[in-house]
Tab-separated table of C-alpha atoms in Angstrom:
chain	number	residue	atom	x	y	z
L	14	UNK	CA	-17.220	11.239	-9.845
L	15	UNK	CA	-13.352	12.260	-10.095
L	16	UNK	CA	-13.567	14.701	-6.657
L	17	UNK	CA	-11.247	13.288	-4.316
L	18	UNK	CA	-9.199	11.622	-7.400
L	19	UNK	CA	-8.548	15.673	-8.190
L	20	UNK	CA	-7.904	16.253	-4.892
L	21	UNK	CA	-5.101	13.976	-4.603
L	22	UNK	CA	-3.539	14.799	-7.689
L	23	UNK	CA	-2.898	18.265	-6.061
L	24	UNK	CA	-0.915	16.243	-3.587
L	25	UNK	CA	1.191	14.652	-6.126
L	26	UNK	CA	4.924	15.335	-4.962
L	27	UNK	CA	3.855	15.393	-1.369
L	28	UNK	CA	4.796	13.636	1.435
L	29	UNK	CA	2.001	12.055	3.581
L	30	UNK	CA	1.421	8.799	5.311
L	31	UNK	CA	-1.414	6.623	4.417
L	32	UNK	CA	-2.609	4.550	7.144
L	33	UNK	CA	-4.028	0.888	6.176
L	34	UNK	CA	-6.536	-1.381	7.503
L	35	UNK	CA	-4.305	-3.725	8.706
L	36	UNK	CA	-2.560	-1.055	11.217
L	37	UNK	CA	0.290	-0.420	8.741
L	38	UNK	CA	1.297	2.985	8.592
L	39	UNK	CA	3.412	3.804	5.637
L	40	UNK	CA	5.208	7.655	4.604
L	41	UNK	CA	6.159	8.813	1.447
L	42	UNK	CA	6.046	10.689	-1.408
L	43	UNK	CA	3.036	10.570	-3.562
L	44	UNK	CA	4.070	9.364	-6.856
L	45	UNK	CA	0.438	8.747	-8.806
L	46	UNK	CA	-3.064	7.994	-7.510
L	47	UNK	CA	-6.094	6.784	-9.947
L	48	UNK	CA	-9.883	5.934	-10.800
L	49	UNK	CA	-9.699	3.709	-7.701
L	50	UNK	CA	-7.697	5.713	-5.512
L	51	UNK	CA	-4.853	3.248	-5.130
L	52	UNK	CA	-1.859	4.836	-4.141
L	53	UNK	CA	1.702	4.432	-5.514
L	54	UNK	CA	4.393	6.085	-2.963
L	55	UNK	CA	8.066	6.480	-3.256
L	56	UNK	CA	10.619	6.473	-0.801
L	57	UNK	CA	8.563	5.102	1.721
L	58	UNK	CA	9.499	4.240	5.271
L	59	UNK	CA	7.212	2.142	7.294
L	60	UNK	CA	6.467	4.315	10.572
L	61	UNK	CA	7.242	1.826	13.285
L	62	UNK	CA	9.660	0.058	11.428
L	63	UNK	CA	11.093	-2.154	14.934
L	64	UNK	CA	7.174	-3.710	15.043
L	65	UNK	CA	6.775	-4.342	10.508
L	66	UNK	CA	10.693	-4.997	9.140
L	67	UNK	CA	8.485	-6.933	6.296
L	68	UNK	CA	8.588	-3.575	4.179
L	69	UNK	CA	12.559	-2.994	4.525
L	70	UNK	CA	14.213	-3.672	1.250
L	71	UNK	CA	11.287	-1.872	-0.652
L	72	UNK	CA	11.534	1.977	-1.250
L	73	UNK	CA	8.592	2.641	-4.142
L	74	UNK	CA	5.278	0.581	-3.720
L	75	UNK	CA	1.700	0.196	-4.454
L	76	UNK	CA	-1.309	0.950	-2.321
L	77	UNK	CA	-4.717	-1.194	-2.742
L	78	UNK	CA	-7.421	1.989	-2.540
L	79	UNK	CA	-9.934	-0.609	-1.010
L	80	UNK	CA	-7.093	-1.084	2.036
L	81	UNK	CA	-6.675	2.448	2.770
L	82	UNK	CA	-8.102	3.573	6.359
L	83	UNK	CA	-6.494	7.358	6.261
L	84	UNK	CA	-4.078	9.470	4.967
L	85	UNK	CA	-2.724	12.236	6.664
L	86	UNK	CA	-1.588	15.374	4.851
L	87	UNK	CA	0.193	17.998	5.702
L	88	UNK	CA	-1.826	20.931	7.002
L	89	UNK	CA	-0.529	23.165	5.063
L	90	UNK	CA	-0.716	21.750	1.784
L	91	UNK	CA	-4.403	21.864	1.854
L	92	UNK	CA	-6.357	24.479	1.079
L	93	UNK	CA	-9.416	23.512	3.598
L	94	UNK	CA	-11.720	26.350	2.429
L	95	UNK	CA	-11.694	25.284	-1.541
L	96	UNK	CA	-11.637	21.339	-0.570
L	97	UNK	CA	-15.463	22.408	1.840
L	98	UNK	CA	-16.399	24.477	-1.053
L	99	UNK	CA	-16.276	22.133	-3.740
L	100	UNK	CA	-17.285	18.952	-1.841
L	101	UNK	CA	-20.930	21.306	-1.268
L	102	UNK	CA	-20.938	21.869	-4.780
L	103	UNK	CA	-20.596	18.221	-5.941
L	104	UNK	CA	-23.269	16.889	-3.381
L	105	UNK	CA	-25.758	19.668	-4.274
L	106	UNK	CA	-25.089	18.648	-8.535
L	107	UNK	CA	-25.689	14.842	-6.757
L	108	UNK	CA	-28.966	15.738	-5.188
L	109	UNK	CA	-30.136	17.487	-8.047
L	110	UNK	CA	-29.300	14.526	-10.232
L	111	UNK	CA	-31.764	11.865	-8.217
W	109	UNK	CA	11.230	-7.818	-10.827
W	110	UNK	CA	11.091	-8.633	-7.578
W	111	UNK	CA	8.123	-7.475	-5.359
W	112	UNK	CA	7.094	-8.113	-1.985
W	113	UNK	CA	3.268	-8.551	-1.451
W	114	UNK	CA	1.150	-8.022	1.502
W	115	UNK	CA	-2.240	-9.785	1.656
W	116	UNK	CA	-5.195	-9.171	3.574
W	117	UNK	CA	-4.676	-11.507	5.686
W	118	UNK	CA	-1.686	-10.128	6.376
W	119	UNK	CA	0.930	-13.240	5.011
W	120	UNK	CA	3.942	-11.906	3.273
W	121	UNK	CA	4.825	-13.244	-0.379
W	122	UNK	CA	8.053	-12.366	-2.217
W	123	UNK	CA	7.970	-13.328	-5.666
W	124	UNK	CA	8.668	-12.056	-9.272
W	125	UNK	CA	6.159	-10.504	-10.748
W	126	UNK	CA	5.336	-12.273	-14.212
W	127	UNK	CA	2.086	-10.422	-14.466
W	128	UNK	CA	-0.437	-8.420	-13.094
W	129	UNK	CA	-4.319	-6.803	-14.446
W	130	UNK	CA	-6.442	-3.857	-13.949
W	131	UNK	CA	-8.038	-5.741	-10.742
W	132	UNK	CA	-4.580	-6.289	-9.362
W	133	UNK	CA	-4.665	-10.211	-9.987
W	134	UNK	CA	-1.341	-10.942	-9.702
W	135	UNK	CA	1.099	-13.851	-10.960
W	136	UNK	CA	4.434	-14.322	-9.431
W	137	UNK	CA	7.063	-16.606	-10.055
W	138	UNK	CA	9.680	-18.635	-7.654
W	139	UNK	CA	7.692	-17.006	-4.236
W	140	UNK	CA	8.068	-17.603	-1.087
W	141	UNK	CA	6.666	-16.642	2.268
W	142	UNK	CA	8.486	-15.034	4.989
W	143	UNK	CA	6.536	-15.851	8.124
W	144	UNK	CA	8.096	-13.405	10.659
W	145	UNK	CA	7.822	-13.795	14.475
W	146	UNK	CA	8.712	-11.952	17.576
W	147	UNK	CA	10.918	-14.305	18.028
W	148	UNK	CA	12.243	-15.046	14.566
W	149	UNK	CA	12.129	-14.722	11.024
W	150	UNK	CA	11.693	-17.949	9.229
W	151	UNK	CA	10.769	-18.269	5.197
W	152	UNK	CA	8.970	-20.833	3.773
W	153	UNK	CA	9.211	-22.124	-0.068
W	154	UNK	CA	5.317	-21.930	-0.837
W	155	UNK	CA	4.842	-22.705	-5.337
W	156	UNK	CA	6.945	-22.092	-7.987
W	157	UNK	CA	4.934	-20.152	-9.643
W	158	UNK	CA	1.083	-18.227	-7.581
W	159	UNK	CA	-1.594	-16.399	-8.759
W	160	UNK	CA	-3.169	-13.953	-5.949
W	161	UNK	CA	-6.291	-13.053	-6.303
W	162	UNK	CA	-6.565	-8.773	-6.420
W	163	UNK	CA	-8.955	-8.527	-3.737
W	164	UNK	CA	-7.223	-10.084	-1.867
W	165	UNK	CA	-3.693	-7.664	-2.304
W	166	UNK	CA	-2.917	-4.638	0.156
W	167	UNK	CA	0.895	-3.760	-0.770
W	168	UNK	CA	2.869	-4.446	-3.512
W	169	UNK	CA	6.387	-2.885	-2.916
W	170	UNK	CA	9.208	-2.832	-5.182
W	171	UNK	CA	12.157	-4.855	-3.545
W	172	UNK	CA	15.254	-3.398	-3.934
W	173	UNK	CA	17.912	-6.352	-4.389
W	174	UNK	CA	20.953	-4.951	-3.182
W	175	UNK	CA	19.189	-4.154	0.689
W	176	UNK	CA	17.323	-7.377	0.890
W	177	UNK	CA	20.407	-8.792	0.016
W	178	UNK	CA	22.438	-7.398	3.192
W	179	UNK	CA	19.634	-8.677	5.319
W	180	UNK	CA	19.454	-11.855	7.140
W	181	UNK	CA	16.067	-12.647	7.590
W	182	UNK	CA	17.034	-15.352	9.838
W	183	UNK	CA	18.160	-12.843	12.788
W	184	UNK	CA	14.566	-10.417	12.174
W	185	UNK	CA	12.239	-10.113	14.298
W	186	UNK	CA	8.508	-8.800	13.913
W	187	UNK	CA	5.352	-8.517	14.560
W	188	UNK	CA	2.674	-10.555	13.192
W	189	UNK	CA	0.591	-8.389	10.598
W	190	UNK	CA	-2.998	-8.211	11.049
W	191	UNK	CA	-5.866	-8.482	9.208
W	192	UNK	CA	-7.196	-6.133	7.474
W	193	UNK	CA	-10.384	-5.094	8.647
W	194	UNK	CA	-13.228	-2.925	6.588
């Protein structure tokens, strides 16, 4: 099931901030993503750096998938209509396979 | 190289990275924790040398020597990190 792996992979150069389970939000530049959806970022910044300094001296890192609440993309960068469209498609082909 | 882990339950561990597999198990060598506090940063020596379990990672970030170098931990101040929560 590689649909939201593809997805991301369109994103790959992009900046976006991926917001964890633990309240950590982190930007950056989307380096790689894979089978699990872990997330590798460069240059990132922690947003609200004041209230998390733990992330300072680190500028490229890598994202557990399983930790991952959101990530926020920018609007523009998405194409909302094909993202609908194809998520239809792949749960129809998933009903049709039970 | 030296990384700088965050674990679910939201401890920091700076360490070098001897090793690592596909479930993110991870080995470092010579870590340590740096407890931070809003009122201030401490580090402890935890092992010589740790193995953390992959389910239990959330970050690994690359530390860049020459910035954590300029820093004095002793003088940050922080927030506690949570947990993380499914």
């Amino acid at each position: 099931r590689m649909h939201f792996l593809s997805f991301f992979k369109t994103l790959i150069g992009k900046q976006i901030i991926v917001e964890l389970k633990n309240d950590l939000a982190l930007q950056g530049t989307l380096h790689s993503v894979d089978q699990y959806l872990n997330i590798k970022l460069n240059d990132m910044k922690v947003i609200d750096p004041t209230k998390y300094p733990h992330l300072n001296a680190v500028k490229n890192c890598f994202i557990r998938g399983s930790v991952v609440r959101y990530v926020q993309l920018p609007a523009k960068d998405v194409d909302t209509q094909l993202l609908q469209d194809s998520t239809r498609r792949a749960l129809k082909s998933g009903e049709k396979l039970r | 190289q030296i990384v700088n882990i965050i674990t679910n339950d939201g401890r920091n561990i700076v360490g070098v990275l001897k090793g690592y597999d596909q479930c993110i198990n991870i080995i470092l060598e010579d870590c340590h924790e740096r407890v931070f506090s809003p009122d201030a940063g401490v580090e402890q020596v935890v092992l010589g040398l740790y193995i953390i379990r992959g389910d239990n990672v959330s970050v690994i970030g690359e530390v860049d020597e020459d910035e954590d170098i300029k820093t004095d931990y002793s003088k940050v101040t922080g927030d506690v990190l949570k947990p993380v929560v499914h």
